[in-house]
Amino acid sequence: MGKILVTGGCGYIGSHTIVDLLTNGYDVISVDNNSRSNPVILKGAEVITGKKIKNYKVDLCNYDDTFAIFQENEDISGIIHFAAFKAVGESVATPLLYFENNLSSLVNLLKCVQEFHIPHFVFSSSCTVYGNPDIIPVTETTLPKPAESPYGYTKQMGEQIIVEFARSSATNCILLRYFNPAGAHPSGIIGEMPLGKPQNLVPAITQTGIGRLPKMMVFGTDYPTRDGSCVRDYIHVSDIADAHTLSLKYLEEGMNMGRCEVFNLGTGEGITVLEAIHAFEKVSGVKLNYELGPRRPGDVVAIYANNDKARSILGWKPKYSLEDIMATAWNWELRLKADETVFNSQAGELN
Ligand code: WQD
């Protein structure tokens, strides 16, 4: 097992994946310019694993700086690429920022993969590539529809860039399509740290629950679903992390059939927004202050995964339930409040 380079290692999924990799015996380095992440999270990952984690504070949009990392680390045997902007609403407001950041960084990284003959490459993709599916659950062969946002297009284009790169190189690639990552590490030492007002449902719930937000809005209750609110597949971030380690092992064992394979990472169960809120209330004992409001533009009505392929080929088995997601997310929010001197001082510099 060589050294794994994790881009976006100070981010939510990146930090949880680093914990999983280190726990499984990998040697890891992180590359993260901390433009959207909090470096304090890596300290938490070090506490959990008892291992030091080096982060290169480098912008992957700078080719020379990225190249220098590979020159300094000749033993990189795999890359997991998380680093990207991911706010749907922001991408609509500033599309060029998203295309430049998310795609230039990917191309620079792949040029280094080519130059240094890195054998394994795992890409952080998203169910957003499916758009608004006609049939659910979606499988990996469900034809993608037009994306709902520039962010979604950067994931669709990113996948295409990697597919074509894999065809022309000796590198074996995996595209992991996350559904809705949520929750926090069971230890409560790392978790999601949204910058500013959370866009995603679960942090919006927990920040409302603890009083950081006065109330939250349910975006639409007139959808053609069982209770009128949107349906998503909420998957625990530690299950997502586990799938990355399994993907590397799969590639290292040479089990892959093709140069570039795709896997859905979801539980296979669709949950409505209102059901998620009620699950939080049940787990936390907190009555959530929410209002039923209008639809949010760009929202997909309903999507959840068929995860048979990841189960059968990667041996992936999601361990955490919706209740576990809410319990770990709430535990993390409580910890943030208890330690706000530590976290806010760091997070404050970034806000
Ligand atoms: C889920 C549901 C909202 C907040 C996006 C990206 C996806 C991934 C996750 C990056 C929707 C509703 C939300 C709130 C609400 N991005 N909601 N009130 O939009 O499914 O997915 O984020 O990794 O690629 O597309 O996630 O959590 O924003 O929304 O009612 O305050 O919760 O309308 O129906 P989404 P989300």
mmCIF file of C-alpha atoms and ligand atoms in Angstrom:
data_model
loop_
_atom_site.group_PDB
_atom_site.id
_atom_site.type_symbol
_atom_site.label_atom_id
_atom_site.label_comp_id
_atom_site.label_asym_id
_atom_site.label_seq_id
_atom_site.Cartn_x
_atom_site.Cartn_y
_atom_site.Cartn_z
ATOM 1 C CA MET A 1 0.000 0.000 0.000
ATOM 2 C CA GLY A 2 1.616 3.246 -1.138
ATOM 3 C CA LYS A 3 0.792 6.763 -0.072
ATOM 4 C CA ILE A 4 -2.665 8.107 -0.878
ATOM 5 C CA LEU A 5 -3.072 11.742 -1.853
ATOM 6 C CA VAL A 6 -6.459 13.100 -0.744
ATOM 7 C CA THR A 7 -7.447 16.426 -2.263
ATOM 8 C CA GLY A 8 -9.912 18.424 -0.190
ATOM 9 C CA GLY A 9 -8.684 16.525 2.862
ATOM 10 C CA CYS A 10 -9.814 19.314 5.234
ATOM 11 C CA GLY A 11 -13.361 19.072 3.938
ATOM 12 C CA TYR A 12 -16.318 17.136 5.280
ATOM 13 C CA ILE A 13 -16.077 13.909 3.275
ATOM 14 C CA GLY A 14 -12.333 14.236 2.733
ATOM 15 C CA SER A 15 -11.546 14.317 6.454
ATOM 16 C CA HIS A 16 -13.811 11.343 7.201
ATOM 17 C CA THR A 17 -12.186 9.399 4.360
ATOM 18 C CA ILE A 18 -8.696 10.192 5.672
ATOM 19 C CA VAL A 19 -9.747 8.732 9.045
ATOM 20 C CA ASP A 20 -10.978 5.577 7.301
ATOM 21 C CA LEU A 21 -7.813 5.248 5.182
ATOM 22 C CA LEU A 22 -5.473 5.705 8.163
ATOM 23 C CA THR A 23 -7.529 3.242 10.208
ATOM 24 C CA ASN A 24 -7.057 0.746 7.367
ATOM 25 C CA GLY A 25 -3.289 1.119 7.332
ATOM 26 C CA TYR A 26 -2.798 3.582 4.493
ATOM 27 C CA ASP A 27 -0.270 6.418 4.553
ATOM 28 C CA VAL A 28 -2.056 9.656 3.620
ATOM 29 C CA ILE A 29 -1.272 13.235 2.612
ATOM 30 C CA SER A 30 -3.859 15.972 2.094
ATOM 31 C CA VAL A 31 -3.934 18.829 -0.414
ATOM 32 C CA ASP A 32 -6.356 21.572 0.526
ATOM 33 C CA ASN A 33 -6.061 25.354 0.038
ATOM 34 C CA ASN A 34 -8.625 25.864 2.836
ATOM 35 C CA SER A 35 -10.616 28.304 0.700
ATOM 36 C CA ARG A 36 -13.792 26.459 1.739
ATOM 37 C CA SER A 37 -12.583 24.250 4.554
ATOM 38 C CA ASN A 38 -11.464 24.500 8.138
ATOM 39 C CA PRO A 39 -7.956 23.161 8.859
ATOM 40 C CA VAL A 40 -8.979 22.434 12.449
ATOM 41 C CA ILE A 41 -10.850 19.379 11.146
ATOM 42 C CA LEU A 42 -7.552 17.618 10.324
ATOM 43 C CA LYS A 43 -6.517 18.075 13.949
ATOM 44 C CA GLY A 44 -9.644 16.125 14.847
ATOM 45 C CA ALA A 45 -8.710 13.403 12.363
ATOM 46 C CA GLU A 46 -5.279 13.208 14.008
ATOM 47 C CA VAL A 47 -6.895 12.811 17.441
ATOM 48 C CA ILE A 48 -9.131 9.987 16.205
ATOM 49 C CA THR A 49 -6.346 8.088 14.441
ATOM 50 C CA GLY A 50 -3.357 9.053 16.581
ATOM 51 C CA LYS A 51 -1.473 9.805 13.363
ATOM 52 C CA LYS A 52 -0.030 13.038 11.978
ATOM 53 C CA ILE A 53 -1.543 14.237 8.704
ATOM 54 C CA LYS A 54 0.385 16.577 6.445
ATOM 55 C CA ASN A 55 -1.693 19.060 4.457
ATOM 56 C CA TYR A 56 -0.237 20.914 1.471
ATOM 57 C CA LYS A 57 -2.016 24.276 1.392
ATOM 58 C CA VAL A 58 -2.024 24.413 -2.405
ATOM 59 C CA ASP A 59 -4.556 25.523 -4.999
ATOM 60 C CA LEU A 60 -4.886 22.734 -7.559
ATOM 61 C CA CYS A 61 -5.672 25.396 -10.162
ATOM 62 C CA ASN A 62 -1.955 26.244 -9.959
ATOM 63 C CA TYR A 63 -0.277 23.548 -12.053
ATOM 64 C CA ASP A 64 3.295 24.225 -10.932
ATOM 65 C CA ASP A 65 2.381 24.090 -7.242
ATOM 66 C CA THR A 66 0.426 20.880 -7.811
ATOM 67 C CA PHE A 67 3.303 19.322 -9.792
ATOM 68 C CA ALA A 68 5.718 20.133 -6.945
ATOM 69 C CA ILE A 69 3.683 17.974 -4.538
ATOM 70 C CA PHE A 70 4.179 14.952 -6.776
ATOM 71 C CA GLN A 71 7.903 15.695 -7.114
ATOM 72 C CA GLU A 72 8.164 15.727 -3.325
ATOM 73 C CA ASN A 73 6.115 12.535 -2.902
ATOM 74 C CA GLU A 74 7.400 9.949 -5.368
ATOM 75 C CA ASP A 75 5.549 7.136 -3.533
ATOM 76 C CA ILE A 76 1.982 8.240 -4.254
ATOM 77 C CA SER A 77 0.096 5.136 -5.386
ATOM 78 C CA GLY A 78 -3.433 6.523 -5.429
ATOM 79 C CA ILE A 79 -5.451 9.708 -5.461
ATOM 80 C CA ILE A 80 -8.884 10.480 -4.071
ATOM 81 C CA HIS A 81 -10.116 13.774 -5.502
ATOM 82 C CA PHE A 82 -12.682 15.651 -3.374
ATOM 83 C CA ALA A 83 -11.528 19.253 -3.782
ATOM 84 C CA ALA A 84 -14.232 21.251 -5.566
ATOM 85 C CA PHE A 85 -16.832 23.945 -4.938
ATOM 86 C CA LYS A 86 -20.189 22.314 -4.241
ATOM 87 C CA ALA A 87 -22.860 24.893 -3.452
ATOM 88 C CA VAL A 88 -25.671 24.528 -5.965
ATOM 89 C CA GLY A 89 -27.063 28.040 -5.462
ATOM 90 C CA GLU A 90 -23.649 29.714 -5.643
ATOM 91 C CA SER A 91 -22.903 27.839 -8.869
ATOM 92 C CA VAL A 92 -26.019 29.347 -10.463
ATOM 93 C CA ALA A 93 -24.899 32.840 -9.422
ATOM 94 C CA THR A 94 -21.238 32.396 -10.472
ATOM 95 C CA PRO A 95 -21.016 29.637 -13.132
ATOM 96 C CA LEU A 96 -17.582 30.632 -14.472
ATOM 97 C CA LEU A 97 -16.088 30.400 -10.973
ATOM 98 C CA TYR A 98 -17.384 26.832 -10.765
ATOM 99 C CA PHE A 99 -16.274 25.746 -14.256
ATOM 100 C CA GLU A 100 -12.823 27.244 -13.770
ATOM 101 C CA ASN A 101 -12.254 25.957 -10.245
ATOM 102 C CA ASN A 102 -13.760 22.480 -10.508
ATOM 103 C CA LEU A 103 -12.514 21.650 -14.007
ATOM 104 C CA SER A 104 -9.093 23.358 -14.118
ATOM 105 C CA SER A 105 -8.133 21.702 -10.839
ATOM 106 C CA LEU A 106 -9.218 18.307 -12.180
ATOM 107 C CA VAL A 107 -7.270 18.689 -15.447
ATOM 108 C CA ASN A 108 -4.139 19.835 -13.584
ATOM 109 C CA LEU A 109 -4.389 16.847 -11.280
ATOM 110 C CA LEU A 110 -4.857 14.403 -14.160
ATOM 111 C CA LYS A 111 -1.840 15.888 -15.961
ATOM 112 C CA CYS A 112 0.224 15.058 -12.863
ATOM 113 C CA VAL A 113 -1.339 11.580 -12.664
ATOM 114 C CA GLN A 114 -0.172 11.058 -16.256
ATOM 115 C CA GLU A 115 3.283 12.552 -15.673
ATOM 116 C CA PHE A 116 3.929 10.481 -12.552
ATOM 117 C CA HIS A 117 2.112 7.301 -13.704
ATOM 118 C CA ILE A 118 -0.177 7.132 -10.692
ATOM 119 C CA PRO A 119 -2.036 3.818 -10.977
ATOM 120 C CA HIS A 120 -5.302 4.550 -9.120
ATOM 121 C CA PHE A 121 -7.686 7.538 -9.219
ATOM 122 C CA VAL A 122 -10.992 7.833 -7.334
ATOM 123 C CA PHE A 123 -13.307 10.756 -8.112
ATOM 124 C CA SER A 124 -15.901 12.362 -5.874
ATOM 125 C CA SER A 125 -18.979 12.534 -8.059
ATOM 126 C CA SER A 126 -22.606 13.015 -7.168
ATOM 127 C CA CYS A 127 -26.144 11.815 -7.835
ATOM 128 C CA THR A 128 -26.641 15.296 -9.206
ATOM 129 C CA VAL A 129 -25.326 13.925 -12.525
ATOM 130 C CA TYR A 130 -28.669 12.120 -12.959
ATOM 131 C CA GLY A 131 -30.659 15.396 -12.973
ATOM 132 C CA ASN A 132 -34.376 14.782 -12.382
ATOM 133 C CA PRO A 133 -34.672 11.034 -13.084
ATOM 134 C CA ASP A 134 -37.814 9.612 -14.720
ATOM 135 C CA ILE A 135 -37.416 6.278 -12.953
ATOM 136 C CA ILE A 136 -36.163 5.709 -9.395
ATOM 137 C CA PRO A 137 -34.217 4.155 -7.840
ATOM 138 C CA VAL A 138 -31.434 5.079 -10.254
ATOM 139 C CA THR A 139 -28.778 2.596 -11.296
ATOM 140 C CA GLU A 140 -25.308 3.434 -12.671
ATOM 141 C CA THR A 141 -26.697 2.873 -16.177
ATOM 142 C CA THR A 142 -29.547 5.348 -15.715
ATOM 143 C CA LEU A 143 -28.942 7.857 -18.468
ATOM 144 C CA PRO A 144 -27.972 11.243 -17.010
ATOM 145 C CA LYS A 145 -30.394 14.047 -17.826
ATOM 146 C CA PRO A 146 -29.411 17.721 -18.126
ATOM 147 C CA ALA A 147 -27.938 18.843 -14.823
ATOM 148 C CA GLU A 148 -29.976 21.212 -12.655
ATOM 149 C CA SER A 149 -27.074 23.615 -12.003
ATOM 150 C CA PRO A 150 -23.550 24.579 -13.141
ATOM 151 C CA TYR A 151 -22.317 22.621 -10.117
ATOM 152 C CA GLY A 152 -24.092 19.557 -11.495
ATOM 153 C CA TYR A 153 -22.562 20.201 -14.942
ATOM 154 C CA THR A 154 -19.063 20.290 -13.414
ATOM 155 C CA LYS A 155 -19.694 16.809 -12.030
ATOM 156 C CA GLN A 156 -21.039 15.525 -15.367
ATOM 157 C CA MET A 157 -18.134 17.110 -17.272
ATOM 158 C CA GLY A 158 -15.660 15.936 -14.656
ATOM 159 C CA GLU A 159 -16.826 12.364 -15.160
ATOM 160 C CA GLN A 160 -16.477 12.696 -18.925
ATOM 161 C CA ILE A 161 -12.969 14.129 -18.625
ATOM 162 C CA ILE A 162 -11.947 11.169 -16.454
ATOM 163 C CA VAL A 163 -13.570 8.602 -18.763
ATOM 164 C CA GLU A 164 -11.615 9.969 -21.735
ATOM 165 C CA PHE A 165 -8.427 10.271 -19.676
ATOM 166 C CA ALA A 166 -8.765 6.656 -18.501
ATOM 167 C CA ARG A 167 -9.152 5.489 -22.103
ATOM 168 C CA SER A 168 -5.814 7.072 -23.002
ATOM 169 C CA SER A 169 -3.817 6.140 -19.901
ATOM 170 C CA ALA A 170 -2.779 3.209 -17.755
ATOM 171 C CA THR A 171 -4.483 4.684 -14.705
ATOM 172 C CA ASN A 172 -7.513 2.827 -13.345
ATOM 173 C CA CYS A 173 -10.318 5.149 -12.285
ATOM 174 C CA ILE A 174 -13.470 4.928 -10.196
ATOM 175 C CA LEU A 175 -16.314 7.467 -10.120
ATOM 176 C CA LEU A 176 -18.271 7.429 -6.865
ATOM 177 C CA ARG A 177 -21.716 9.043 -7.128
ATOM 178 C CA TYR A 178 -22.713 10.122 -3.605
ATOM 179 C CA PHE A 179 -26.370 10.623 -2.874
ATOM 180 C CA ASN A 180 -26.865 12.884 0.141
ATOM 181 C CA PRO A 181 -23.938 12.620 2.561
ATOM 182 C CA ALA A 182 -24.909 13.529 6.130
ATOM 183 C CA GLY A 183 -24.082 12.841 9.764
ATOM 184 C CA ALA A 184 -20.740 12.975 11.575
ATOM 185 C CA HIS A 185 -18.034 10.640 12.818
ATOM 186 C CA PRO A 186 -19.428 8.591 15.768
ATOM 187 C CA SER A 187 -16.652 9.979 18.014
ATOM 188 C CA GLY A 188 -18.096 13.506 17.665
ATOM 189 C CA ILE A 189 -14.568 14.800 17.013
ATOM 190 C CA ILE A 190 -15.076 15.611 13.328
ATOM 191 C CA GLY A 191 -18.155 16.526 11.330
ATOM 192 C CA GLU A 192 -19.595 18.933 8.799
ATOM 193 C CA MET A 193 -18.595 22.610 9.151
ATOM 194 C CA PRO A 194 -20.656 24.554 6.623
ATOM 195 C CA LEU A 195 -19.261 28.053 5.971
ATOM 196 C CA GLY A 196 -22.010 30.584 6.593
ATOM 197 C CA LYS A 197 -25.694 29.595 6.443
ATOM 198 C CA PRO A 198 -26.005 25.863 5.662
ATOM 199 C CA GLN A 199 -27.557 25.035 2.290
ATOM 200 C CA ASN A 200 -27.922 21.317 3.002
ATOM 201 C CA LEU A 201 -30.839 19.861 4.944
ATOM 202 C CA VAL A 202 -29.170 18.078 7.854
ATOM 203 C CA PRO A 203 -26.889 20.904 9.017
ATOM 204 C CA ALA A 204 -29.842 23.292 8.574
ATOM 205 C CA ILE A 205 -31.841 21.009 10.896
ATOM 206 C CA THR A 206 -29.141 20.706 13.565
ATOM 207 C CA GLN A 207 -28.265 24.423 13.514
ATOM 208 C CA THR A 208 -31.958 25.240 13.923
ATOM 209 C CA GLY A 209 -32.240 22.617 16.663
ATOM 210 C CA ILE A 210 -29.416 24.166 18.657
ATOM 211 C CA GLY A 211 -30.571 27.745 18.041
ATOM 212 C CA ARG A 212 -27.808 28.922 15.684
ATOM 213 C CA LEU A 213 -30.637 29.511 13.185
ATOM 214 C CA PRO A 214 -33.980 30.893 14.468
ATOM 215 C CA LYS A 215 -35.961 28.585 12.170
ATOM 216 C CA MET A 216 -35.672 26.588 8.988
ATOM 217 C CA MET A 217 -37.812 26.387 5.857
ATOM 218 C CA VAL A 218 -39.124 23.248 4.230
ATOM 219 C CA PHE A 219 -38.696 24.059 0.542
ATOM 220 C CA GLY A 220 -41.927 22.832 -0.963
ATOM 221 C CA THR A 221 -44.704 20.521 0.232
ATOM 222 C CA ASP A 222 -46.665 20.318 -3.029
ATOM 223 C CA TYR A 223 -44.469 17.758 -4.772
ATOM 224 C CA PRO A 224 -45.941 14.475 -6.052
ATOM 225 C CA THR A 225 -44.465 12.485 -3.134
ATOM 226 C CA ARG A 226 -45.989 10.680 -0.163
ATOM 227 C CA ASP A 227 -46.073 13.785 2.021
ATOM 228 C CA GLY A 228 -45.478 16.510 -0.580
ATOM 229 C CA SER A 229 -41.822 17.164 0.321
ATOM 230 C CA CYS A 230 -38.802 16.093 -1.727
ATOM 231 C CA VAL A 231 -37.319 12.618 -1.503
ATOM 232 C CA ARG A 232 -33.581 12.023 -1.066
ATOM 233 C CA ASP A 233 -31.233 9.193 -0.116
ATOM 234 C CA TYR A 234 -29.355 10.285 3.024
ATOM 235 C CA ILE A 235 -26.151 8.290 3.444
ATOM 236 C CA HIS A 236 -23.859 8.511 6.468
ATOM 237 C CA VAL A 237 -20.534 10.189 5.746
ATOM 238 C CA SER A 238 -18.645 7.315 7.410
ATOM 239 C CA ASP A 239 -20.321 4.853 5.030
ATOM 240 C CA ILE A 240 -19.234 7.083 2.167
ATOM 241 C CA ALA A 241 -15.673 7.126 3.566
ATOM 242 C CA ASP A 242 -15.635 3.324 3.813
ATOM 243 C CA ALA A 243 -16.558 3.038 0.130
ATOM 244 C CA HIS A 244 -13.440 5.018 -0.841
ATOM 245 C CA THR A 245 -11.139 2.650 1.014
ATOM 246 C CA LEU A 246 -12.924 -0.326 -0.546
ATOM 247 C CA SER A 247 -12.541 1.286 -3.997
ATOM 248 C CA LEU A 248 -8.780 1.614 -3.560
ATOM 249 C CA LYS A 249 -8.494 -1.991 -2.378
ATOM 250 C CA TYR A 250 -10.555 -3.099 -5.381
ATOM 251 C CA LEU A 251 -8.209 -1.293 -7.766
ATOM 252 C CA GLU A 252 -5.056 -2.465 -5.951
ATOM 253 C CA GLU A 253 -6.215 -6.074 -6.247
ATOM 254 C CA GLY A 254 -6.670 -5.523 -9.998
ATOM 255 C CA MET A 255 -10.306 -6.575 -9.760
ATOM 256 C CA ASN A 256 -11.575 -3.796 -11.970
ATOM 257 C CA MET A 257 -13.125 -4.879 -15.263
ATOM 258 C CA GLY A 258 -12.691 -1.585 -17.051
ATOM 259 C CA ARG A 259 -10.458 1.473 -17.003
ATOM 260 C CA CYS A 260 -13.190 3.592 -15.417
ATOM 261 C CA GLU A 261 -16.031 2.227 -13.294
ATOM 262 C CA VAL A 262 -18.992 3.976 -11.695
ATOM 263 C CA PHE A 263 -20.695 3.194 -8.367
ATOM 264 C CA ASN A 264 -23.757 4.668 -6.652
ATOM 265 C CA LEU A 265 -23.272 5.386 -2.948
ATOM 266 C CA GLY A 266 -26.683 5.580 -1.332
ATOM 267 C CA THR A 267 -28.661 3.503 1.132
ATOM 268 C CA GLY A 268 -31.287 2.571 -1.470
ATOM 269 C CA GLU A 269 -34.018 4.174 0.638
ATOM 270 C CA GLY A 270 -35.813 7.415 -0.212
ATOM 271 C CA ILE A 271 -36.663 9.719 2.699
ATOM 272 C CA THR A 272 -38.780 12.887 2.497
ATOM 273 C CA VAL A 273 -37.706 16.185 4.031
ATOM 274 C CA LEU A 274 -40.516 15.981 6.604
ATOM 275 C CA GLU A 275 -39.558 12.399 7.518
ATOM 276 C CA ALA A 276 -35.956 13.556 8.032
ATOM 277 C CA ILE A 277 -37.138 16.348 10.318
ATOM 278 C CA HIS A 278 -39.297 13.956 12.332
ATOM 279 C CA ALA A 279 -36.400 11.509 12.628
ATOM 280 C CA PHE A 280 -34.285 14.337 14.059
ATOM 281 C CA GLU A 281 -37.008 15.306 16.558
ATOM 282 C CA LYS A 282 -37.339 11.681 17.678
ATOM 283 C CA VAL A 283 -33.600 11.208 18.154
ATOM 284 C CA SER A 284 -32.817 14.601 19.746
ATOM 285 C CA GLY A 285 -36.012 15.170 21.714
ATOM 286 C CA VAL A 286 -35.987 18.697 20.227
ATOM 287 C CA LYS A 287 -39.142 20.153 18.670
ATOM 288 C CA LEU A 288 -37.797 21.741 15.488
ATOM 289 C CA ASN A 289 -38.916 25.242 14.530
ATOM 290 C CA TYR A 290 -39.651 24.905 10.804
ATOM 291 C CA GLU A 291 -42.023 26.519 8.342
ATOM 292 C CA LEU A 292 -43.558 25.049 5.199
ATOM 293 C CA GLY A 293 -42.395 27.290 2.353
ATOM 294 C CA PRO A 294 -42.210 27.479 -1.438
ATOM 295 C CA ARG A 295 -40.133 25.177 -3.630
ATOM 296 C CA ARG A 296 -36.390 25.871 -4.056
ATOM 297 C CA PRO A 297 -35.480 26.392 -7.741
ATOM 298 C CA GLY A 298 -33.411 23.566 -9.192
ATOM 299 C CA ASP A 299 -34.494 20.952 -6.668
ATOM 300 C CA VAL A 300 -34.974 17.430 -7.944
ATOM 301 C CA VAL A 301 -38.377 16.010 -6.907
ATOM 302 C CA ALA A 302 -37.204 12.587 -5.849
ATOM 303 C CA ILE A 303 -34.049 10.521 -6.163
ATOM 304 C CA TYR A 304 -32.560 7.553 -4.386
ATOM 305 C CA ALA A 305 -30.037 4.891 -5.270
ATOM 306 C CA ASN A 306 -29.988 1.341 -6.441
ATOM 307 C CA ASN A 307 -26.747 0.375 -4.655
ATOM 308 C CA ASP A 308 -26.535 -3.261 -5.725
ATOM 309 C CA LYS A 309 -23.355 -2.723 -7.778
ATOM 310 C CA ALA A 310 -21.312 -1.232 -4.914
ATOM 311 C CA ARG A 311 -22.600 -3.956 -2.610
ATOM 312 C CA SER A 312 -21.812 -6.844 -4.923
ATOM 313 C CA ILE A 313 -18.564 -5.612 -6.503
ATOM 314 C CA LEU A 314 -16.953 -3.467 -3.792
ATOM 315 C CA GLY A 315 -18.393 -5.486 -0.906
ATOM 316 C CA TRP A 316 -19.795 -2.225 0.458
ATOM 317 C CA LYS A 317 -22.455 -2.473 3.181
ATOM 318 C CA PRO A 318 -23.872 0.827 4.554
ATOM 319 C CA LYS A 319 -23.929 0.488 8.343
ATOM 320 C CA TYR A 320 -25.683 3.653 9.523
ATOM 321 C CA SER A 321 -29.424 4.363 9.600
ATOM 322 C CA LEU A 322 -31.272 7.677 9.241
ATOM 323 C CA GLU A 323 -31.529 7.764 13.034
ATOM 324 C CA ASP A 324 -27.740 7.272 13.275
ATOM 325 C CA ILE A 325 -27.267 10.144 10.833
ATOM 326 C CA MET A 326 -29.420 12.421 12.973
ATOM 327 C CA ALA A 327 -27.864 11.256 16.265
ATOM 328 C CA THR A 328 -24.264 11.765 15.070
ATOM 329 C CA ALA A 329 -25.081 15.085 13.383
ATOM 330 C CA TRP A 330 -26.785 16.311 16.547
ATOM 331 C CA ASN A 331 -23.921 15.091 18.761
ATOM 332 C CA TRP A 332 -21.486 17.005 16.540
ATOM 333 C CA GLU A 333 -23.623 20.193 16.703
ATOM 334 C CA LEU A 334 -23.710 19.928 20.504
ATOM 335 C CA ARG A 335 -19.925 19.517 20.542
ATOM 336 C CA LEU A 336 -19.441 22.532 18.262
ATOM 337 C CA LYS A 337 -21.505 24.612 20.671
ATOM 338 C CA ALA A 338 -19.592 23.320 23.694
ATOM 339 C CA ASP A 339 -16.243 24.060 22.010
ATOM 340 C CA GLU A 340 -17.225 27.166 20.080
ATOM 341 C CA THR A 341 -14.139 28.962 21.384
ATOM 342 C CA VAL A 342 -12.024 26.501 19.429
ATOM 343 C CA PHE A 343 -14.118 26.026 16.329
ATOM 344 C CA ASN A 344 -15.559 29.477 15.840
ATOM 345 C CA SER A 345 -12.194 31.118 16.210
ATOM 346 C CA GLN A 346 -10.919 28.941 13.371
ATOM 347 C CA ALA A 347 -14.156 28.966 11.396
ATOM 348 C CA GLY A 348 -14.456 32.717 11.974
ATOM 349 C CA GLU A 349 -11.297 33.349 10.000
ATOM 350 C CA LEU A 350 -12.917 31.581 7.080
ATOM 351 C CA ASN A 351 -16.434 33.014 7.272
HETATM 352 C C1 WQD B 1 -32.117 18.148 0.288
HETATM 353 C C2 WQD B 1 -33.597 18.453 0.391
HETATM 354 C C3 WQD B 1 -34.182 20.693 -0.230
HETATM 355 C C4 WQD B 1 -32.369 22.765 3.136
HETATM 356 C C5 WQD B 1 -27.117 18.910 -3.043
HETATM 357 C C6 WQD B 1 -26.254 18.648 -4.242
HETATM 358 C C7 WQD B 1 -25.587 17.299 -4.090
HETATM 359 C C8 WQD B 1 -24.792 17.321 -2.842
HETATM 360 C C9 WQD B 1 -25.716 17.551 -1.651
HETATM 361 C C10 WQD B 1 -22.569 18.192 -2.662
HETATM 362 C C11 WQD B 1 -34.104 19.301 -0.796
HETATM 363 C C12 WQD B 1 -34.526 20.408 1.229
HETATM 364 C C13 WQD B 1 -32.758 21.766 2.260
HETATM 365 C C14 WQD B 1 -33.338 23.485 3.872
HETATM 366 C C15 WQD B 1 -35.057 22.172 2.838
HETATM 367 N N1 WQD B 1 -23.828 18.366 -2.953
HETATM 368 N N2 WQD B 1 -34.081 21.487 2.134
HETATM 369 N N3 WQD B 1 -34.656 23.156 3.701
HETATM 370 O O1 WQD B 1 -30.024 19.644 -2.990
HETATM 371 O O2 WQD B 1 -30.448 17.153 -2.605
HETATM 372 O O3 WQD B 1 -28.129 17.945 -3.009
HETATM 373 O O4 WQD B 1 -26.355 18.825 -1.851
HETATM 374 O O5 WQD B 1 -22.003 17.253 -2.203
HETATM 375 O O6 WQD B 1 -24.718 17.108 -5.185
HETATM 376 O O7 WQD B 1 -27.056 18.607 -5.393
HETATM 377 O O8 WQD B 1 -29.242 18.484 -0.870
HETATM 378 O O9 WQD B 1 -29.463 18.968 1.518
HETATM 379 O O10 WQD B 1 -29.494 20.912 -0.133
HETATM 380 O O11 WQD B 1 -31.461 19.393 0.024
HETATM 381 O O12 WQD B 1 -36.258 21.899 2.694
HETATM 382 O O13 WQD B 1 -33.042 24.423 4.677
HETATM 383 O O14 WQD B 1 -33.829 19.233 1.547
HETATM 384 O O15 WQD B 1 -35.192 21.482 -0.833
HETATM 385 O O16 WQD B 1 -35.406 18.875 -1.119
HETATM 386 P P1 WQD B 1 -29.569 18.339 -2.435
HETATM 387 P P2 WQD B 1 -29.870 19.505 0.187
#
